[in-house]
Coordinates of C-alpha atoms in Angstrom, one line a residue:
Chain N
X13 CA -22.1 12.3 16.6
X14 CA -19.9 10.7 19.2
X15 CA -20.9 11.0 22.9
X16 CA -24.0 13.0 22.2
X17 CA -22.1 16.3 22.2
X18 CA -25.2 18.2 21.0
X19 CA -27.7 16.7 23.5
X20 CA -30.4 14.2 22.6
X21 CA -32.9 16.8 21.4
X22 CA -30.6 18.1 18.6
X23 CA -29.5 14.5 17.8
X24 CA -33.2 13.5 17.3
X25 CA -33.9 16.6 15.2
X26 CA -31.0 15.8 12.9
X27 CA -32.0 12.2 12.6
X28 CA -35.5 13.1 11.6
X29 CA -34.4 15.8 9.2
X30 CA -32.0 13.3 7.5
X31 CA -35.1 11.2 6.5
X32 CA -36.5 14.0 4.4
X33 CA -36.1 13.6 0.6
X34 CA -33.0 15.2 -0.7
X35 CA -31.4 15.6 2.7
X36 CA -28.5 13.5 4.0
X37 CA -26.8 13.3 7.3
X38 CA -24.6 16.3 6.5
X39 CA -27.3 18.6 5.1
X40 CA -29.6 17.6 8.0
X41 CA -27.0 18.9 10.4
X42 CA -26.7 22.1 8.5
X43 CA -30.5 22.5 8.4
X44 CA -30.7 21.7 12.2
X45 CA -28.1 24.3 13.0
X46 CA -29.7 26.9 10.7
X47 CA -33.0 26.3 12.5
X48 CA -31.5 26.6 15.9
X49 CA -29.7 29.8 15.0
X50 CA -32.8 31.3 13.5
X51 CA -35.2 30.4 16.2
X52 CA -37.6 33.3 16.0
X53 CA -37.6 33.7 12.2
X54 CA -37.6 30.1 11.2
X55 CA -37.7 27.4 13.8
X56 CA -40.8 28.6 15.7
X57 CA -42.8 29.4 12.5
X58 CA -41.9 26.1 11.0
X59 CA -42.7 24.2 14.1
X60 CA -46.1 25.9 14.3
X61 CA -46.7 25.2 10.6
X62 CA -46.0 21.6 11.1
X63 CA -48.2 21.3 14.1
X64 CA -51.0 22.9 12.1
X65 CA -50.3 20.4 9.3
X66 CA -50.6 17.5 11.7
X67 CA -53.9 18.8 13.0
X68 CA -55.6 20.0 9.8
X69 CA -54.3 18.4 6.7
X70 CA -56.2 15.3 5.4
X71 CA -56.7 13.4 2.3
X72 CA -59.8 14.4 0.3
X73 CA -62.3 11.5 0.2
X74 CA -63.5 12.5 -3.3
X75 CA -60.3 13.0 -5.3
X76 CA -57.4 12.0 -3.1
X77 CA -55.8 15.5 -3.0
X78 CA -54.4 16.7 0.3
X79 CA -55.9 19.8 1.9
X80 CA -57.2 21.2 5.2
X81 CA -60.7 20.8 3.9
X82 CA -62.5 17.5 3.1
X83 CA -63.8 17.6 0.3
X84 CA -60.8 19.6 -0.8
X85 CA -60.7 23.2 -2.2
X86 CA -60.6 21.9 -5.8
X87 CA -63.6 19.6 -5.4
X88 CA -65.7 22.3 -3.9
X89 CA -64.6 25.0 -6.3
X90 CA -67.8 26.0 -8.2
X91 CA -65.8 27.7 -11.0
X92 CA -64.4 24.3 -12.1
X93 CA -65.9 22.2 -14.8
X94 CA -67.2 19.1 -13.0
X95 CA -67.7 17.2 -16.4
X96 CA -63.9 17.2 -17.1
X97 CA -61.8 15.0 -14.8
X98 CA -58.0 14.9 -14.9
X99 CA -56.5 11.6 -13.5
X100 CA -53.0 12.0 -12.1
X101 CA -50.7 9.6 -10.3
X102 CA -49.8 11.8 -7.4
X103 CA -50.7 15.0 -5.6
X104 CA -47.4 16.5 -6.9
X105 CA -48.7 16.0 -10.5
X106 CA -51.9 17.8 -9.5
X107 CA -49.8 20.7 -8.1
X108 CA -47.7 20.7 -11.3
X109 CA -50.8 21.0 -13.6
X110 CA -52.3 23.6 -11.3
X111 CA -49.1 25.7 -11.4
X112 CA -49.3 25.5 -15.2
X113 CA -52.9 26.7 -15.0
X114 CA -53.6 24.2 -17.8
X115 CA -57.4 23.9 -17.4
X116 CA -60.2 24.4 -14.9
X117 CA -61.1 20.8 -14.3
X118 CA -61.7 18.4 -11.4
X119 CA -59.0 15.9 -10.4
X120 CA -58.6 12.4 -9.4
X121 CA -55.4 11.2 -7.6
X122 CA -54.6 7.5 -8.1
X123 CA -51.9 7.5 -5.4
X124 CA -49.4 5.6 -7.6
X125 CA -49.2 3.4 -10.6
X126 CA -49.8 -0.3 -11.2
X127 CA -46.5 -2.1 -10.6
X128 CA -46.7 -5.9 -10.3
X129 CA -43.0 -6.1 -9.5
X130 CA -43.6 -3.9 -6.4
X131 CA -46.8 -5.7 -5.6
X132 CA -49.0 -2.8 -6.4
X133 CA -52.2 -3.9 -8.0
X134 CA -55.5 -2.1 -8.9
X135 CA -56.8 -2.4 -5.3
X136 CA -53.8 -0.5 -4.0
X137 CA -54.7 2.5 -6.1
X138 CA -57.8 4.8 -6.0
X139 CA -59.3 3.2 -9.1
X140 CA -62.5 2.1 -7.4
X141 CA -63.1 5.7 -6.3
X142 CA -62.6 6.8 -9.9
X143 CA -65.2 4.3 -11.3
X144 CA -67.6 5.4 -8.6
X145 CA -67.3 8.9 -9.8
X146 CA -67.7 8.1 -13.4
X147 CA -70.7 5.9 -12.6
X148 CA -72.7 9.0 -11.5
X149 CA -72.9 10.2 -15.2
X150 CA -71.8 13.7 -14.6
X151 CA -68.3 13.3 -16.1
X152 CA -68.1 13.7 -19.9
X153 CA -64.3 13.6 -20.4
X154 CA -61.4 12.0 -18.6
X155 CA -57.8 13.1 -19.3
X156 CA -55.3 10.4 -18.2
X157 CA -52.4 12.7 -17.2
X158 CA -50.1 9.9 -16.0
X159 CA -46.3 9.9 -16.4
X160 CA -44.9 8.8 -19.7
X161 CA -43.3 5.7 -18.0
X162 CA -44.0 2.0 -18.5
X163 CA -45.9 1.9 -15.2
X164 CA -47.9 5.1 -16.1
X165 CA -48.9 3.8 -19.5
X166 CA -49.9 0.4 -18.1
X167 CA -52.0 2.1 -15.5
X168 CA -53.6 4.3 -18.2
X169 CA -54.5 1.2 -20.3
X170 CA -56.0 -0.6 -17.3
X171 CA -58.1 2.4 -16.4
X172 CA -59.3 2.7 -20.0
X173 CA -60.3 -0.9 -20.0
X174 CA -62.2 -0.5 -16.8
X175 CA -64.0 2.6 -18.1
X176 CA -65.0 1.0 -21.3
X177 CA -66.4 -2.1 -19.5
X178 CA -68.3 0.3 -17.3
X179 CA -69.7 2.1 -20.3
X180 CA -70.7 -1.1 -22.0
X181 CA -72.6 -2.2 -18.9
X182 CA -74.3 1.2 -18.7
X183 CA -75.4 1.2 -22.3
X184 CA -77.1 -2.2 -21.7
X185 CA -79.3 -0.6 -19.1
X186 CA -79.7 2.7 -20.8
X187 CA -79.5 2.7 -24.7
X188 CA -79.1 6.5 -24.7
X189 CA -75.9 6.4 -22.6
X190 CA -73.1 8.6 -23.9
X191 CA -69.7 7.0 -23.3
X192 CA -67.0 9.1 -21.5
X193 CA -64.4 10.6 -23.8
X194 CA -60.9 9.4 -22.7
X195 CA -57.7 11.2 -23.7
X196 CA -54.1 11.2 -22.8
X197 CA -51.4 13.9 -22.7
X198 CA -49.5 14.4 -26.0
X199 CA -46.0 13.0 -26.2
X200 CA -43.4 15.1 -28.0
X201 CA -40.5 17.5 -27.8
X202 CA -40.6 19.5 -24.6
X203 CA -40.6 23.3 -25.0
X204 CA -37.0 24.4 -25.0
X205 CA -35.8 20.9 -25.7
X206 CA -33.0 20.2 -28.1
X207 CA -33.5 17.2 -30.5
X208 CA -29.9 16.2 -30.0
X209 CA -30.5 15.4 -26.3
X210 CA -33.9 13.6 -26.7
X211 CA -34.3 9.9 -26.7
X212 CA -35.4 7.9 -29.7
X213 CA -38.8 7.1 -28.2
X214 CA -39.7 10.8 -27.7
X215 CA -38.5 11.7 -31.2
X216 CA -40.5 8.9 -32.7
X217 CA -43.7 10.0 -30.9
X218 CA -43.1 13.6 -31.8
X219 CA -42.7 12.6 -35.5
X220 CA -45.8 10.4 -35.5
X221 CA -47.9 13.1 -33.9
X222 CA -46.5 15.9 -36.1
X223 CA -48.9 18.7 -36.8
X224 CA -49.5 20.4 -40.2
X225 CA -49.2 24.2 -40.3
X226 CA -52.7 25.4 -40.8
Chain A
X23 CA -49.2 27.8 -6.6
X24 CA -52.1 29.6 -8.3
X25 CA -55.4 30.0 -6.5
X26 CA -54.1 28.3 -3.3
X27 CA -55.1 24.9 -4.5
X28 CA -53.4 23.2 -1.6
X29 CA -54.9 25.4 1.1
X30 CA -53.1 28.1 3.1
X31 CA -51.6 25.6 5.6
X32 CA -49.7 23.7 3.0
X33 CA -48.7 26.9 1.2
X34 CA -47.2 28.2 4.5
X35 CA -45.4 25.0 5.2
X36 CA -43.8 25.0 1.7
X37 CA -42.8 28.7 2.0
X38 CA -41.0 28.0 5.3
X39 CA -39.4 24.8 4.1
X40 CA -38.1 26.7 1.0
X41 CA -36.1 29.0 3.4
X42 CA -34.0 26.0 4.7
X43 CA -30.4 25.9 3.4
X44 CA -30.1 23.6 0.4
X45 CA -33.9 23.6 -0.3
X46 CA -35.5 25.5 -3.1
X47 CA -39.2 26.0 -4.1
X48 CA -39.3 22.7 -5.9
X49 CA -37.6 20.6 -3.2
X50 CA -39.7 22.3 -0.5
X51 CA -42.8 21.1 -2.2
X52 CA -41.4 17.6 -2.4
X53 CA -40.5 17.7 1.3
X54 CA -43.9 19.0 2.2
X55 CA -45.7 16.3 0.3
X56 CA -43.4 13.6 1.8
X57 CA -44.2 14.9 5.3
X58 CA -47.9 15.0 4.6
X59 CA -47.9 11.5 3.2
X60 CA -45.8 10.1 6.1
X61 CA -47.8 11.8 8.8
X62 CA -47.3 9.2 11.6
X63 CA -43.8 8.2 10.8
X64 CA -42.3 11.6 10.0
X65 CA -44.5 14.7 10.2
X66 CA -45.6 14.1 13.8
X67 CA -42.2 13.1 15.2
X68 CA -40.5 16.0 13.4
X69 CA -43.1 18.5 14.5
X70 CA -42.6 17.2 18.1
X71 CA -38.8 17.4 17.8
X72 CA -39.0 21.0 16.6
X73 CA -41.4 22.0 19.4
X74 CA -38.9 20.4 21.9
X75 CA -36.0 22.3 20.2
X76 CA -38.0 25.6 20.5
X77 CA -38.5 24.9 24.2
X78 CA -35.2 23.5 25.3
X79 CA -32.3 24.4 23.0
X80 CA -30.3 27.4 24.1
X81 CA -26.8 28.9 23.6
X82 CA -24.2 27.9 26.3
X83 CA -23.2 31.0 28.1
X84 CA -19.7 29.7 28.7
X85 CA -18.6 28.4 25.3
X86 CA -21.3 29.4 22.8
X87 CA -22.3 25.8 21.9
X88 CA -26.0 25.0 21.4
X89 CA -27.5 22.4 23.7
X90 CA -30.5 21.7 25.9
X91 CA -28.3 22.3 29.0
X92 CA -26.6 25.6 30.0
X93 CA -23.7 25.3 30.6
X94 CA -23.6 22.7 27.8
X95 CA -22.8 19.0 28.0
X96 CA -19.3 19.6 26.8
X97 CA -18.6 22.4 29.4
X98 CA -19.8 20.2 32.2
X99 CA -18.1 17.0 31.0
X100 CA -15.7 16.1 33.8
X101 CA -13.7 13.8 31.6
X102 CA -12.6 16.7 29.4
X103 CA -9.3 18.5 29.9
X104 CA -10.3 22.0 31.0
X105 CA -6.7 23.3 30.4
X106 CA -7.0 22.8 26.7
X107 CA -9.3 25.1 24.8
X108 CA -10.2 24.7 21.1
X109 CA -11.5 28.0 19.5
X110 CA -13.8 27.5 16.5
X111 CA -15.8 29.8 14.3
X112 CA -19.1 28.0 14.5
X113 CA -21.0 25.3 16.2
X114 CA -20.8 23.2 13.0
X115 CA -17.0 23.3 13.3
X116 CA -17.3 22.1 16.9
X117 CA -19.5 19.2 15.7
X118 CA -17.0 18.3 12.9
X119 CA -14.1 18.1 15.4
X120 CA -16.2 16.1 17.8
X121 CA -17.2 13.7 15.1
X122 CA -13.5 13.2 14.3
X123 CA -13.0 12.5 18.1
X124 CA -9.8 14.6 17.7
X125 CA -9.2 15.5 21.4
X126 CA -10.9 15.7 24.7
X127 CA -10.8 19.4 25.1
X128 CA -13.2 22.3 26.0
X129 CA -14.4 24.6 23.2
X130 CA -15.1 28.2 22.6
X131 CA -17.4 29.2 19.7
X132 CA -16.7 32.6 18.3
X133 CA -19.9 32.8 16.3
X134 CA -18.2 34.0 13.1
X135 CA -15.0 35.6 11.8
X136 CA -13.8 39.2 11.7
X137 CA -15.0 40.6 8.4
X138 CA -14.7 44.4 8.1
X139 CA -16.4 44.3 4.7
X140 CA -19.5 42.8 6.3
X141 CA -19.3 45.1 9.2
X142 CA -18.3 42.3 11.6
X143 CA -15.8 43.6 14.2
X144 CA -14.4 42.0 17.4
X145 CA -17.4 43.1 19.5
X146 CA -19.7 41.0 17.2
X147 CA -17.8 37.9 18.1
X148 CA -17.5 36.0 21.4
X149 CA -13.9 37.2 21.9
X150 CA -14.7 39.0 25.1
X151 CA -15.9 35.8 26.5
X152 CA -12.8 34.0 25.4
X153 CA -10.5 36.6 27.2
X154 CA -12.7 36.3 30.3
X155 CA -12.0 32.5 30.3
X156 CA -8.3 32.8 29.7
X157 CA -8.1 35.4 32.4
X158 CA -9.0 32.8 35.0
X159 CA -5.6 31.1 34.6
X160 CA -6.9 27.5 34.2
X161 CA -6.3 27.3 30.5
X162 CA -2.8 26.3 29.5
X163 CA -3.2 25.9 25.7
X164 CA -5.4 27.3 23.0
X165 CA -5.8 25.8 19.6
X166 CA -7.2 28.2 17.1
X167 CA -9.2 25.8 14.9
X168 CA -10.5 28.5 12.5
X169 CA -11.1 28.0 8.8
X170 CA -8.1 28.4 6.4
X171 CA -9.7 31.4 4.9
X172 CA -8.6 35.0 4.9
X173 CA -11.2 35.9 7.4
X174 CA -10.4 32.9 9.6
X175 CA -6.7 33.7 9.6
X176 CA -7.3 37.4 10.3
X177 CA -9.4 36.4 13.3
X178 CA -6.7 34.0 14.5
X179 CA -4.1 36.8 14.3
X180 CA -6.4 39.2 16.2
X181 CA -7.1 36.7 18.9
X182 CA -3.4 35.9 19.2
X183 CA -2.6 39.6 19.7
X184 CA -5.3 40.0 22.3
X185 CA -4.1 36.9 24.2
X186 CA -0.5 38.1 24.1
X187 CA -1.5 41.6 25.4
X188 CA -3.4 39.9 28.2
X189 CA -0.4 37.7 29.1
X190 CA 1.9 40.7 29.2
X191 CA -0.5 42.5 31.6
X192 CA -0.7 39.4 33.8
X193 CA 3.0 39.0 33.9
X194 CA 3.4 42.6 35.2
X195 CA 1.1 41.7 38.2
X196 CA 2.5 38.2 38.7
X197 CA 6.1 37.6 37.6
X198 CA 5.6 33.8 37.8
X199 CA 2.7 33.9 35.2
X200 CA 3.0 31.2 32.5
X201 CA 1.8 32.5 29.1
X202 CA -0.8 30.4 27.4
X203 CA 0.5 28.2 24.5
X204 CA -1.3 29.2 21.3
X205 CA -1.3 26.9 18.3
X206 CA -3.1 26.5 15.0
X207 CA -4.3 23.6 12.8
X208 CA -1.7 22.4 10.3
X209 CA -2.1 23.2 6.6
X210 CA -1.3 20.6 4.1
X211 CA -2.6 17.9 1.7
X212 CA -5.9 16.5 2.9
X213 CA -6.0 12.7 3.4
X214 CA -7.1 11.2 0.1
X215 CA -6.3 14.4 -1.7
X216 CA -4.5 14.4 -5.1
X217 CA -1.8 16.9 -5.7
X218 CA -3.0 17.6 -9.2
X219 CA -6.3 19.0 -7.8
X220 CA -4.8 21.1 -5.0
X221 CA -4.2 24.8 -5.2
X222 CA -0.8 26.4 -5.1
X223 CA -1.3 27.8 -1.6
X224 CA -2.0 24.4 -0.1
X225 CA 0.9 22.8 -1.9
X226 CA 3.3 25.6 -0.7
X227 CA 2.2 25.1 2.9
X228 CA 2.4 21.4 2.6
X229 CA 6.0 21.7 1.2
X230 CA 7.1 24.2 3.9
X231 CA 5.7 22.1 6.7
X232 CA 7.1 18.9 5.3
X233 CA 8.0 16.2 7.9
X234 CA 11.1 14.1 7.9
X235 CA 10.6 10.4 8.2
X236 CA 11.9 9.5 11.6

């Protein structure tokens, strides 16, 4: 705004809010004004919640999840099956699977996907941490719950190769070594999806993976 | 999320973010994760900016603007014409006019519009404050920059009536009293607007208020 009519404090608040995903300059102003108008009900609680987040929230050293505890709540949850590990790209994917209450497994967050064009190689992802976990022998199955994108699939292939190489090495040392089962999410028609609106790739996969009525 | 997988701190942050205008549950989660991932660049500065806002930002007792100073930067700006007062519904309208750098006037924020259905009467708006300002005799012109809605127009009429009653009373005491000029924003076709998409009311006003080429 011209001439700093709203004072530098509000200007700064708007500028920072505009950097949040999904907010632009106009919506940031609207949010700032809403916050200022609802000081007691919203601005103060949100300010406190953010200060707490700054202090407490950290990345879990085991799985890469974000939490106020390290290791995180999921890693220390005794009711979860530690032999089943779900590998996801991002914390948001972990949250999505948890919301769906799909299974009671442990997680491993990669922190992205392999993307040579963006200069993201295996060392930029938490793949070393994954191999360190599988090396301990406790994990029996890994589900690669990566996105159905080219990058996601490339990452899944790379991880599969690495795990198989690790298994090969382990079986040399120990002939009784049981290789880890590796699986991937099914591709197909989403629930509620209409065939007419789906792309050819999805339809092809759905047709190939068709299931017989039992 | 089920079972508080992300810990109560993140849950609380998401819950509060979801109450911001324009954000829902899903975008609040996205924003929360973005904040956590960009702790140094975004979460800490925003947390600080909000704490500063909580401490410093207040409503100007003169005009109803929000600022860190009271009276606000606009009210104390010596370069502004104190004889010209722009009456707006909300601080966001003040900001919009300032962004357009329309004129160098003082403002008065009503804090809403008359709306009997919502139980908002004259006493709920900052109309008393406006009459107190006009009573001092310094203001020569008032521009009612209210929204072109039924409520906005009703409020404009009510304020006009009040100002005229005040002028009448003042002229009884002082026969030389000059009444305050009251004007309103023009209605018409917005710049860039296409006639085909405009409503009949706007077209009617634009036609009635047509201007001759000079």
